[in-house]
Amino acid sequence: MGDGWEGDGVKSKIKSQKEKVKIQKIKTKKMQIRFQNSPKETSQMNTQQQRDNFLIQNLMVPGSIQLTYSHYDRMIVGGVVPVGTSIGLPNEGELKANFFLERRELGIINVGGKGSVTADGVVYEIEKLEAVYLGKGTKEVSFSSNAADAPAMFYILSVPAHHTYPNKKMTKAEAVPVNLGDISTSNKRTIYKYIHNDGIESCQLVMGLTVLDEGSVWNSVPPHTHTRRMEAYFYFDLHETQRVMHFMGEPQETRHLVVANNEAIISPPWSMHFGVGTANYGFIWGMAGENKEFTDMDPVPVATIK
């Protein structure tokens, strides 16, 4: 066990000035801004308009960091793929802050090769499907891969924070896996909860992931809404020839988005969400809003959906 937090009795690696690697200065696309959309507006969108507003593509670009700022609960969705050298977390002008996490917290899950996250000199080694939480006030953050030919792929979520909680790492085993669903309904899956009320402490971020068994393709069953929280879905480990049909919209006014591997969905608080793939896959879920109760949801019976 280990979370890399000093004072927890866990070994920490502190980089000296001589050991610090040069952080890669990268040319990356300016952080995208996505404004909110009403249910009525969304119901009138064509396919491309829906994709432009709710689908986030090109998140995992080798050698870069990609960020999208959603005005739903001011969540930032991002992807970082370090190749060769480390990539630092930039201070985006849109935040009007002295540094990225001055008034924010950050959740990180690796979906690629082995890598590390360095936060104010403390190094967190992170393998695939392990998580790191960084609290408000962390000034310097960088991401590295152990091998350029098998780079780490860090999926990140950041939301505003009003209190500082300890930086912490959690392994997949420590996330206390929960098995749900059944092969007979094609939704047998394992849930790993990292940042939530009974896991890593945070101000308002809730984050974890779900892995579907081979032969299972449905996620988030039963479909549901939670008007108290927005949510973001990131689909990974989906073969390049396969796709996920992500359903959204009001329960009686549904829409769908066709999603490829390593793409994310912004799910408004008023929107129902669930999906089905043409093969099994994994997805990271993250929420922010009124509370941190993982079970706070309003189910939508499948037979009532239109």
Coordinates of C-alpha atoms in Angstrom, one line a residue, residues 24-234:
Q24 CA 8.8 19.7 -21.9
K25 CA 7.5 23.0 -23.3
I26 CA 4.9 21.9 -25.7
K27 CA 2.9 23.5 -28.3
T28 CA -0.7 22.5 -27.7
K29 CA -4.1 23.7 -28.7
K30 CA -5.6 26.3 -26.5
M31 CA -8.0 25.0 -23.9
Q32 CA -11.4 24.5 -25.5
I33 CA -14.4 26.2 -23.9
R34 CA -17.8 24.5 -23.9
F35 CA -20.9 26.4 -22.7
Q36 CA -24.1 25.0 -21.3
N37 CA -27.0 23.8 -23.4
S38 CA -30.6 23.6 -22.4
P39 CA -32.7 20.4 -22.9
K40 CA -34.9 22.3 -25.5
E41 CA -31.8 23.5 -27.4
T42 CA -30.2 20.1 -27.4
S43 CA -33.4 18.4 -28.7
Q44 CA -33.2 20.5 -31.8
M45 CA -29.5 19.8 -32.6
N46 CA -28.4 17.9 -35.6
T47 CA -25.6 15.2 -35.4
Q48 CA -22.7 17.5 -35.9
Q49 CA -24.0 20.1 -33.5
Q50 CA -24.4 17.4 -30.8
R51 CA -20.9 16.2 -31.4
D52 CA -19.5 19.8 -31.3
N53 CA -21.1 20.4 -27.9
F54 CA -20.9 17.1 -26.0
L55 CA -18.2 15.0 -27.6
I56 CA -14.5 15.6 -26.8
Q57 CA -12.1 14.1 -29.4
N58 CA -8.3 14.0 -29.8
L59 CA -7.7 13.8 -26.0
M60 CA -4.7 11.4 -26.1
V61 CA -2.3 13.1 -28.5
P62 CA 1.3 11.8 -28.1
G63 CA 3.6 14.5 -26.7
S64 CA 0.9 16.9 -25.7
I65 CA -1.7 17.9 -23.1
Q66 CA -5.3 18.6 -24.3
L67 CA -7.8 20.4 -22.1
T68 CA -11.6 21.2 -22.5
Y69 CA -13.4 23.5 -20.0
S70 CA -17.0 22.7 -19.5
H71 CA -19.3 25.3 -17.9
Y72 CA -21.3 22.4 -16.4
D73 CA -19.9 22.7 -12.8
R74 CA -16.8 24.2 -14.4
M75 CA -15.2 20.8 -14.9
I76 CA -12.0 20.6 -17.0
V77 CA -11.5 17.3 -19.0
G78 CA -8.1 16.5 -20.2
G79 CA -5.6 14.0 -21.6
V80 CA -1.8 13.9 -21.2
V81 CA 0.5 11.6 -23.2
P82 CA 4.2 12.3 -22.4
V83 CA 6.7 10.9 -24.9
G84 CA 10.4 11.2 -24.2
T85 CA 10.2 14.2 -21.8
S86 CA 7.9 15.3 -19.1
I87 CA 4.8 17.5 -19.7
G88 CA 3.9 20.2 -17.2
L89 CA 0.4 21.2 -16.2
P90 CA 0.0 24.7 -17.7
N91 CA -1.6 27.7 -16.0
E92 CA -4.5 28.4 -18.4
G93 CA -5.4 32.1 -18.8
E94 CA -9.1 31.2 -18.6
L95 CA -8.6 30.3 -14.9
K96 CA -7.4 33.8 -13.9
A97 CA -5.2 32.1 -11.3
N98 CA -1.5 32.1 -10.3
F99 CA -1.3 28.4 -11.0
F100 CA -3.7 25.7 -12.3
L101 CA -4.6 24.2 -8.9
E102 CA -4.8 27.5 -6.9
R103 CA -8.5 27.1 -6.6
R104 CA -9.0 23.6 -8.0
E105 CA -8.5 19.9 -7.3
L106 CA -7.4 17.3 -9.8
G107 CA -8.1 13.6 -10.4
I108 CA -5.8 11.5 -12.6
I109 CA -6.2 7.9 -13.9
N110 CA -3.6 6.3 -16.2
V111 CA -5.0 4.2 -19.1
G112 CA -1.7 3.5 -20.8
G113 CA 1.9 2.3 -20.0
K114 CA 3.7 2.9 -16.7
G115 CA 4.4 6.5 -15.8
S116 CA 4.6 9.0 -13.0
V117 CA 3.0 12.2 -11.7
T118 CA 5.2 14.7 -9.9
A119 CA 3.4 17.1 -7.6
D120 CA 5.5 19.8 -5.8
G121 CA 8.5 17.4 -5.9
V122 CA 6.7 14.3 -4.7
V123 CA 6.8 11.5 -7.3
Y124 CA 3.8 9.1 -7.7
E125 CA 4.6 6.0 -9.8
I126 CA 1.4 5.1 -11.5
E127 CA 0.5 2.0 -13.5
K128 CA -2.5 1.3 -15.8
L129 CA -5.8 1.9 -14.0
E130 CA -4.2 3.5 -10.9
A131 CA -5.3 6.9 -9.7
V132 CA -3.7 10.0 -8.1
Y133 CA -5.6 12.9 -6.5
L134 CA -4.0 16.3 -6.2
G135 CA -5.6 18.8 -3.8
K136 CA -6.1 22.6 -4.0
G137 CA -2.9 24.5 -3.6
T138 CA -0.5 22.1 -5.4
K139 CA 1.7 24.4 -7.5
E140 CA 3.9 22.3 -9.8
V141 CA 2.5 19.3 -11.6
S142 CA 4.2 17.3 -14.3
F143 CA 3.6 14.0 -16.1
S144 CA 6.1 11.4 -17.4
S145 CA 6.2 8.1 -19.1
N146 CA 8.6 5.3 -18.2
A147 CA 9.0 4.3 -21.9
A148 CA 8.5 6.3 -25.0
D149 CA 7.4 3.3 -27.0
A150 CA 4.7 2.5 -24.4
P151 CA 3.7 5.9 -23.0
A152 CA 1.4 6.5 -20.1
M153 CA -1.9 8.1 -21.0
F154 CA -3.2 10.2 -18.2
Y155 CA -6.9 11.1 -18.2
I156 CA -7.5 14.1 -15.9
L157 CA -10.5 15.8 -14.4
S158 CA -10.4 19.1 -12.5
V159 CA -13.1 21.0 -10.6
P160 CA -13.2 24.0 -8.3
A161 CA -12.3 23.4 -4.7
H162 CA -12.8 25.3 -1.5
H163 CA -10.6 23.2 0.9
T164 CA -7.3 21.4 0.6
Y165 CA -7.3 17.7 0.9
P166 CA -4.1 15.6 0.9
N167 CA -2.5 14.4 -2.3
K168 CA -2.9 10.7 -2.6
K169 CA -2.4 7.7 -4.8
M170 CA -4.7 4.6 -5.0
T171 CA -4.1 1.3 -6.8
K172 CA -6.8 -0.7 -8.5
A173 CA -6.8 -3.3 -5.7
E174 CA -7.2 -0.6 -3.0
A175 CA -10.3 0.7 -4.9
V176 CA -12.2 -2.3 -3.6
P177 CA -13.7 -3.7 -6.8
V178 CA -17.4 -4.2 -7.0
N179 CA -19.0 -6.7 -9.4
L180 CA -22.3 -5.8 -10.9
G181 CA -24.6 -7.0 -13.8
D182 CA -25.0 -10.3 -15.4
I183 CA -23.9 -11.9 -18.7
S184 CA -27.5 -12.7 -19.5
T185 CA -28.2 -9.0 -19.9
S186 CA -24.8 -8.3 -21.4
N187 CA -23.8 -5.9 -18.6
K188 CA -21.4 -7.9 -16.4
R189 CA -18.9 -5.4 -15.1
T190 CA -16.5 -4.4 -12.4
I191 CA -16.5 -1.0 -10.8
Y192 CA -13.5 0.6 -9.2
K193 CA -14.2 3.7 -7.1
Y194 CA -11.3 6.0 -6.3
I195 CA -12.4 9.5 -5.4
H196 CA -15.6 9.4 -3.4
N197 CA -17.0 9.6 0.2
D198 CA -15.5 6.3 1.3
G199 CA -12.3 6.6 -0.7
I200 CA -9.9 9.4 -1.5
E201 CA -11.2 12.6 0.1
S202 CA -12.1 15.6 -2.2
C203 CA -14.1 18.8 -2.2
Q204 CA -16.6 17.8 -4.9
L205 CA -14.9 15.5 -7.4
V206 CA -16.1 11.9 -7.7
M207 CA -14.1 9.6 -10.0
G208 CA -13.6 6.0 -10.8
L209 CA -13.9 3.5 -13.7
T210 CA -15.8 0.5 -14.9
V211 CA -14.5 -2.4 -16.9
L212 CA -16.9 -4.6 -18.9
D213 CA -16.4 -8.4 -19.1
E214 CA -15.9 -10.0 -22.5
G215 CA -19.3 -10.5 -24.0
S216 CA -20.8 -7.6 -22.1
V217 CA -21.5 -4.3 -23.8
W218 CA -24.0 -2.2 -21.8
N219 CA -22.9 0.4 -19.3
S220 CA -24.7 2.4 -16.6
V221 CA -27.7 0.1 -16.3
P222 CA -30.2 1.1 -15.2
P223 CA -30.1 4.4 -17.1
H224 CA -30.4 7.4 -14.8
T225 CA -30.1 11.1 -14.3
H226 CA -28.8 13.2 -11.3
T227 CA -29.7 16.8 -11.7
R228 CA -27.5 17.7 -8.8
R229 CA -24.3 16.7 -10.6
M230 CA -22.9 16.8 -14.1
E231 CA -20.8 13.8 -15.4
A232 CA -18.1 13.1 -17.9
Y233 CA -17.5 9.7 -19.5
F234 CA -14.2 8.7 -21.1

